Amino acid sequence: MVDITHKSNTLRMAVAHAIVTVSQQATIDAIVNKTVPKGDVFEMAKVAGLFGVKKTSDLIPDCHPLPIEYTNISYEIEGLQLLITVEVKTIYKTGVEVEAMHGASLVALTMYDMLKPIDKGIEINTIKLLKKRGGKSDYKEKHPNGLTAGVVVCSDSISAGTKKDRAGKAIIHKLEDCGVEVVAYEIIPDEVDEIQRQVALLHEQGKDLIIFTGGTGLSPRDVTPEAVLPLLDREIPGIMEAARSYGQDRTPYAMLSRSIAGTKGNTLILTLPGSTKGASESMDALFPALLHIFGIMKGKQH
């Protein structure tokens, strides 16, 4: 099974479609008039479809078990065709496309089984996904192109050369994966003056995004939030609330992070944990959806 533990729960939906074609008008009449010997075709098939949606992970090997929070099955009749539509919703880490298609296929097969005693020419013509929404892919195209970033590692030991930087490199990798160009990468000691100098320099250079990693904990040398906060025009508490909530699901220590975020002019500034795991998980929690802020700051609507 694909590892989805790094993903966040989001609202996800999928709509699937199937077509059952009968060979004679008498079959359609029997369905509408509820005279099919095996019973009410639409209602029986709907029940089968609901079971199909909920049992998808039992039958499709790589599908994750997930909570199905809404399913709607509807029908249309066009000539000799029965058009089946299945909509599925969940709030989870992975999508429901296969669940919707599995439900549509069970509806179609149930119709076939119920109608074959009265019509030997039935065909199941189409099972396909019509649309889906949810997950990070929805946000990849919703931010401006050409964004630039500076990444600053705050660490006495890394700046002294006694440790290697991994957190900063993880942040750079995630930014590049989101289409953000990293044009500055600095390693500095945990000094307020040095941190504030980097904020001023990168802001003056017009960087869209400045990310600090390190110095957000509770040791005596952790001063990054204190250095950055006075320089912000507007703090945005929800950003780091989201990161800590994401992290708390993975480690009980995430609540100890003092990370902050906000803007200076049109530059977004983030302070992330210094551990590789903490920095990586914070980036997973925030990106690419966070890049939507750059459109908002330029006057676009949510």
C-alpha positions as a Python dict, from the first residue, in 0.01 Angstrom:
ca = {
    (1, 'M'): (0, 0, 0),
    (2, 'V'): (122, 352, -78),
    (3, 'D'): (236, 545, 231),
    (4, 'I'): (-10, 831, 290),
    (5, 'T'): (91, 914, 648),
    (6, 'H'): (255, 1240, 535),
    (7, 'K'): (-71, 1367, 384),
    (8, 'S'): (-331, 1584, 553),
    (9, 'N'): (-703, 1517, 581),
    (10, 'T'): (-894, 1725, 326),
    (11, 'L'): (-1240, 1716, 176),
    (12, 'R'): (-1227, 1481, -120),
    (13, 'M'): (-1499, 1394, -370),
    (14, 'A'): (-1533, 1192, -686),
    (15, 'V'): (-1809, 1139, -938),
    (16, 'A'): (-1816, 822, -1150),
    (17, 'H'): (-2041, 722, -1436),
    (18, 'A'): (-2162, 391, -1582),
    (19, 'I'): (-2396, 310, -1870),
    (20, 'V'): (-2615, 4, -1901),
    (21, 'T'): (-2777, -46, -2242),
    (22, 'V'): (-3081, -271, -2283),
    (23, 'S'): (-3201, -413, -2614),
    (24, 'Q'): (-3572, -326, -2609),
    (25, 'Q'): (-3815, -63, -2486),
    (26, 'A'): (-4010, -329, -2299),
    (27, 'T'): (-3717, -363, -2056),
    (28, 'I'): (-3721, 10, -1982),
    (29, 'D'): (-4097, -5, -1931),
    (30, 'A'): (-4060, -295, -1687),
    (31, 'I'): (-3800, -99, -1485),
    (32, 'V'): (-4013, 215, -1470),
    (33, 'N'): (-4332, 26, -1388),
    (34, 'K'): (-4150, -193, -1133),
    (35, 'T'): (-4264, -517, -1294),
    (36, 'V'): (-3921, -683, -1322),
    (37, 'P'): (-3955, -1029, -1162),
    (38, 'K'): (-3652, -983, -936),
    (39, 'G'): (-3786, -659, -787),
    (40, 'D'): (-3733, -283, -802),
    (41, 'V'): (-3421, -250, -1017),
    (42, 'F'): (-3329, 105, -923),
    (43, 'E'): (-3362, 51, -547),
    (44, 'M'): (-3189, -288, -542),
    (45, 'A'): (-2903, -158, -756),
    (46, 'K'): (-2867, 147, -533),
    (47, 'V'): (-2825, -75, -225),
    (48, 'A'): (-2562, -280, -409),
    (49, 'G'): (-2382, 39, -508),
    (50, 'L'): (-2371, 161, -149),
    (51, 'F'): (-2220, -169, -38),
    (52, 'G'): (-1976, -150, -327),
    (53, 'V'): (-1852, 194, -227),
    (54, 'K'): (-1803, 94, 137),
    (55, 'K'): (-1636, -241, 58),
    (56, 'T'): (-1390, -113, -201),
    (57, 'S'): (-1081, -162, 16),
    (58, 'D'): (-1184, -523, 84),
    (59, 'L'): (-1168, -608, -286),
    (60, 'I'): (-914, -373, -447),
    (61, 'P'): (-576, -463, -296),
    (62, 'D'): (-404, -123, -294),
    (63, 'C'): (-706, 82, -181),
    (64, 'H'): (-687, 223, 171),
    (65, 'P'): (-976, 168, 412),
    (66, 'L'): (-1132, 511, 459),
    (67, 'P'): (-1445, 666, 609),
    (68, 'I'): (-1720, 714, 353),
    (69, 'E'): (-1911, 1020, 467),
    (70, 'Y'): (-2148, 1068, 174),
    (71, 'T'): (-2265, 864, -124),
    (72, 'N'): (-2533, 957, -374),
    (73, 'I'): (-2649, 727, -654),
    (74, 'S'): (-2873, 868, -924),
    (75, 'Y'): (-3017, 750, -1257),
    (76, 'E'): (-3128, 890, -1589),
    (77, 'I'): (-3295, 710, -1878),
    (78, 'E'): (-3201, 810, -2232),
    (79, 'G'): (-3365, 589, -2490),
    (80, 'L'): (-3243, 237, -2419),
    (81, 'Q'): (-2960, 356, -2196),
    (82, 'L'): (-2958, 366, -1816),
    (83, 'L'): (-2714, 635, -1704),
    (84, 'I'): (-2573, 575, -1356),
    (85, 'T'): (-2399, 850, -1155),
    (86, 'V'): (-2224, 784, -824),
    (87, 'E'): (-2088, 1068, -608),
    (88, 'V'): (-1872, 992, -304),
    (89, 'K'): (-1724, 1226, -40),
    (90, 'T'): (-1486, 1184, 250),
    (91, 'I'): (-1254, 1389, 467),
    (92, 'Y'): (-936, 1188, 458),
    (93, 'K'): (-578, 1166, 331),
    (94, 'T'): (-653, 996, -1),
    (95, 'G'): (-918, 1026, -269),
    (96, 'V'): (-1234, 830, -344),
    (97, 'E'): (-1211, 785, -721),
    (98, 'V'): (-1192, 406, -707),
    (99, 'E'): (-1473, 393, -452),
    (100, 'A'): (-1700, 590, -685),
    (101, 'M'): (-1611, 373, -986),
    (102, 'H'): (-1649, 54, -784),
    (103, 'G'): (-1993, 169, -670),
    (104, 'A'): (-2094, 247, -1029),
    (105, 'S'): (-1974, -94, -1146),
    (106, 'L'): (-2175, -273, -874),
    (107, 'V'): (-2487, -77, -968),
    (108, 'A'): (-2439, -173, -1334),
    (109, 'L'): (-2375, -540, -1255),
    (110, 'T'): (-2678, -558, -1028),
    (111, 'M'): (-2894, -414, -1303),
    (112, 'Y'): (-2752, -669, -1544),
    (113, 'D'): (-2828, -955, -1305),
    (114, 'M'): (-3184, -838, -1240),
    (115, 'L'): (-3267, -773, -1605),
    (116, 'K'): (-3106, -1072, -1778),
    (117, 'P'): (-3414, -1298, -1729),
    (118, 'I'): (-3620, -1057, -1944),
    (119, 'D'): (-3353, -920, -2180),
    (120, 'K'): (-3064, -1123, -2321),
    (121, 'G'): (-2908, -828, -2500),
    (122, 'I'): (-2796, -612, -2208),
    (123, 'E'): (-2453, -448, -2222),
    (124, 'I'): (-2245, -254, -1971),
    (125, 'N'): (-2085, 5, -2196),
    (126, 'T'): (-1893, 255, -1984),
    (127, 'I'): (-1748, 289, -1636),
    (128, 'K'): (-1538, 601, -1595),
    (129, 'L'): (-1443, 883, -1360),
    (130, 'L'): (-1614, 1211, -1445),
    (131, 'K'): (-1442, 1439, -1194),
    (132, 'K'): (-1260, 1452, -864),
    (133, 'R'): (-1156, 1717, -616),
    (134, 'G'): (-949, 1732, -302),
    (135, 'G'): (-588, 1688, -202),
    (136, 'K'): (-282, 1899, -269),
    (137, 'S'): (-305, 1869, -646),
    (138, 'D'): (-600, 2110, -633),
    (139, 'Y'): (-372, 2388, -512),
    (140, 'K'): (-69, 2347, -738),
    (141, 'E'): (-204, 2579, -1007),
    (142, 'K'): (-354, 2839, -773),
    (143, 'H'): (-49, 3050, -703),
    (144, 'P'): (158, 3291, -916),
    (145, 'N'): (451, 3160, -1117),
    (146, 'G'): (804, 3283, -1067),
    (147, 'L'): (807, 3292, -686),
    (148, 'T'): (1150, 3316, -523),
    (149, 'A'): (1263, 3214, -178),
    (150, 'G'): (1552, 3239, 63),
    (151, 'V'): (1623, 2962, 314),
    (152, 'V'): (1821, 3043, 630),
    (153, 'V'): (1950, 2776, 869),
    (154, 'C'): (1988, 2904, 1226),
    (155, 'S'): (2227, 2676, 1414),
    (156, 'D'): (2542, 2733, 1618),
    (157, 'S'): (2669, 2382, 1549),
    (158, 'I'): (2600, 2381, 1174),
    (159, 'S'): (2752, 2726, 1127),
    (160, 'A'): (3059, 2608, 1320),
    (161, 'G'): (3089, 2308, 1088),
    (162, 'T'): (3037, 2040, 1352),
    (163, 'K'): (2703, 1925, 1205),
    (164, 'K'): (2563, 1900, 854),
    (165, 'D'): (2247, 2075, 748),
    (166, 'R'): (1962, 1846, 651),
    (167, 'A'): (1657, 2049, 751),
    (168, 'G'): (1741, 2336, 516),
    (169, 'K'): (1801, 2096, 229),
    (170, 'A'): (1464, 1928, 295),
    (171, 'I'): (1293, 2268, 282),
    (172, 'I'): (1467, 2354, -45),
    (173, 'H'): (1361, 2023, -198),
    (174, 'K'): (997, 2083, -104),
    (175, 'L'): (1000, 2440, -239),
    (176, 'E'): (1147, 2330, -569),
    (177, 'D'): (887, 2055, -592),
    (178, 'C'): (623, 2328, -559),
    (179, 'G'): (780, 2537, -835),
    (180, 'V'): (941, 2796, -607),
    (181, 'E'): (1296, 2900, -703),
    (182, 'V'): (1536, 2905, -408),
    (183, 'V'): (1781, 3186, -483),
    (184, 'A'): (1943, 3222, -140),
    (185, 'Y'): (2066, 2965, 111),
    (186, 'E'): (2248, 3080, 425),
    (187, 'I'): (2372, 2918, 744),
    (188, 'I'): (2407, 3146, 1046),
    (189, 'P'): (2453, 3107, 1423),
    (190, 'D'): (2166, 3151, 1669),
    (191, 'E'): (2214, 3527, 1709),
    (192, 'V'): (1931, 3781, 1706),
    (193, 'D'): (2135, 4036, 1510),
    (194, 'E'): (2228, 3782, 1241),
    (195, 'I'): (1870, 3663, 1204),
    (196, 'Q'): (1735, 4016, 1174),
    (197, 'R'): (2007, 4105, 923),
    (198, 'Q'): (1896, 3817, 702),
    (199, 'V'): (1532, 3930, 722),
    (200, 'A'): (1629, 4284, 616),
    (201, 'L'): (1863, 4166, 338),
    (202, 'L'): (1630, 3910, 181),
    (203, 'H'): (1332, 4144, 208),
    (204, 'E'): (1524, 4425, 38),
    (205, 'Q'): (1619, 4182, -240),
    (206, 'G'): (1249, 4125, -304),
    (207, 'K'): (1225, 3759, -206),
    (208, 'D'): (864, 3639, -196),
    (209, 'L'): (932, 3387, 78),
    (210, 'I'): (1187, 3369, 360),
    (211, 'I'): (1207, 3049, 561),
    (212, 'F'): (1415, 3011, 875),
    (213, 'T'): (1480, 2668, 1018),
    (214, 'G'): (1607, 2626, 1372),
    (215, 'G'): (1586, 2821, 1695),
    (216, 'T'): (1211, 2773, 1753),
    (217, 'G'): (1238, 2546, 2057),
    (218, 'L'): (1293, 2616, 2426),
    (219, 'S'): (1668, 2592, 2474),
    (220, 'P'): (1853, 2906, 2592),
    (221, 'R'): (1992, 2970, 2242),
    (222, 'D'): (1657, 2937, 2061),
    (223, 'V'): (1585, 3298, 1967),
    (224, 'T'): (1447, 3289, 1613),
    (225, 'P'): (1084, 3383, 1700),
    (226, 'E'): (1200, 3670, 1922),
    (227, 'A'): (1425, 3800, 1644),
    (228, 'V'): (1165, 3778, 1368),
    (229, 'L'): (841, 3881, 1542),
    (230, 'P'): (926, 4253, 1587),
    (231, 'L'): (1002, 4277, 1215),
    (232, 'L'): (665, 4147, 1094),
    (233, 'D'): (395, 4383, 971),
    (234, 'R'): (127, 4118, 1026),
    (235, 'E'): (151, 3788, 1211),
    (236, 'I'): (-55, 3499, 1069),
    (237, 'P'): (-116, 3261, 1362),
    (238, 'G'): (-316, 3009, 1161),
    (239, 'I'): (-14, 2903, 955),
    (240, 'M'): (181, 2761, 1246),
    (241, 'E'): (-134, 2642, 1418),
    (242, 'A'): (-183, 2420, 1112),
    (243, 'A'): (179, 2300, 1121),
    (244, 'R'): (166, 2218, 1492),
    (245, 'S'): (-167, 2038, 1455),
    (246, 'Y'): (-22, 1829, 1173),
    (247, 'G'): (290, 1755, 1374),
    (248, 'Q'): (101, 1668, 1692),
    (249, 'D'): (-64, 1379, 1507),
    (250, 'R'): (285, 1241, 1447),
    (251, 'T'): (477, 1327, 1765),
    (252, 'P'): (364, 1450, 2109),
    (253, 'Y'): (644, 1707, 2108),
    (254, 'A'): (510, 1926, 1825),
    (255, 'M'): (322, 2137, 2081),
    (256, 'L'): (659, 2262, 2213),
    (257, 'S'): (744, 2441, 1889),
    (258, 'R'): (734, 2822, 1908),
    (259, 'S'): (734, 2870, 1532),
    (260, 'I'): (571, 3187, 1400),
    (261, 'A'): (473, 3318, 1056),
    (262, 'G'): (374, 3652, 908),
    (263, 'T'): (437, 3909, 641),
    (264, 'K'): (675, 4198, 596),
    (265, 'G'): (539, 4396, 307),
    (266, 'N'): (458, 4134, 45),
    (267, 'T'): (719, 3891, 175),
    (268, 'L'): (601, 3587, 369),
    (269, 'I'): (832, 3485, 653),
    (270, 'L'): (819, 3144, 823),
    (271, 'T'): (1020, 3012, 1116),
    (272, 'L'): (1030, 2632, 1119),
    (273, 'P'): (1181, 2375, 1358),
    (274, 'G'): (1547, 2289, 1316),
    (275, 'S'): (1511, 1912, 1316),
    (276, 'T'): (1491, 1749, 974),
    (277, 'K'): (1171, 1570, 1069),
    (278, 'G'): (1011, 1884, 1214),
    (279, 'A'): (1104, 2097, 912),
    (280, 'S'): (990, 1832, 662),
    (281, 'E'): (658, 1773, 836),
    (282, 'S'): (593, 2146, 862),
    (283, 'M'): (653, 2183, 489),
    (284, 'D'): (422, 1888, 418),
    (285, 'A'): (154, 2050, 634),
    (286, 'L'): (173, 2391, 465),
    (287, 'F'): (268, 2347, 101),
    (288, 'P'): (156, 2394, -171),
    (289, 'A'): (-169, 2539, -28),
    (290, 'L'): (19, 2816, 155),
    (291, 'L'): (137, 2962, -177),
    (292, 'H'): (-221, 3076, -232),
    (293, 'I'): (-132, 3371, -6),
    (294, 'F'): (64, 3540, -283),
    (295, 'G'): (-244, 3569, -502),
    (296, 'I'): (-446, 3698, -206),
    (297, 'M'): (-187, 3966, -126),
    (298, 'K'): (-219, 4085, -485),
    (299, 'G'): (-595, 4121, -453),
    (300, 'K'): (-725, 3792, -588),
    (301, 'Q'): (-1028, 3629, -432),
    (302, 'H'): (-1019, 3312, -224),
}
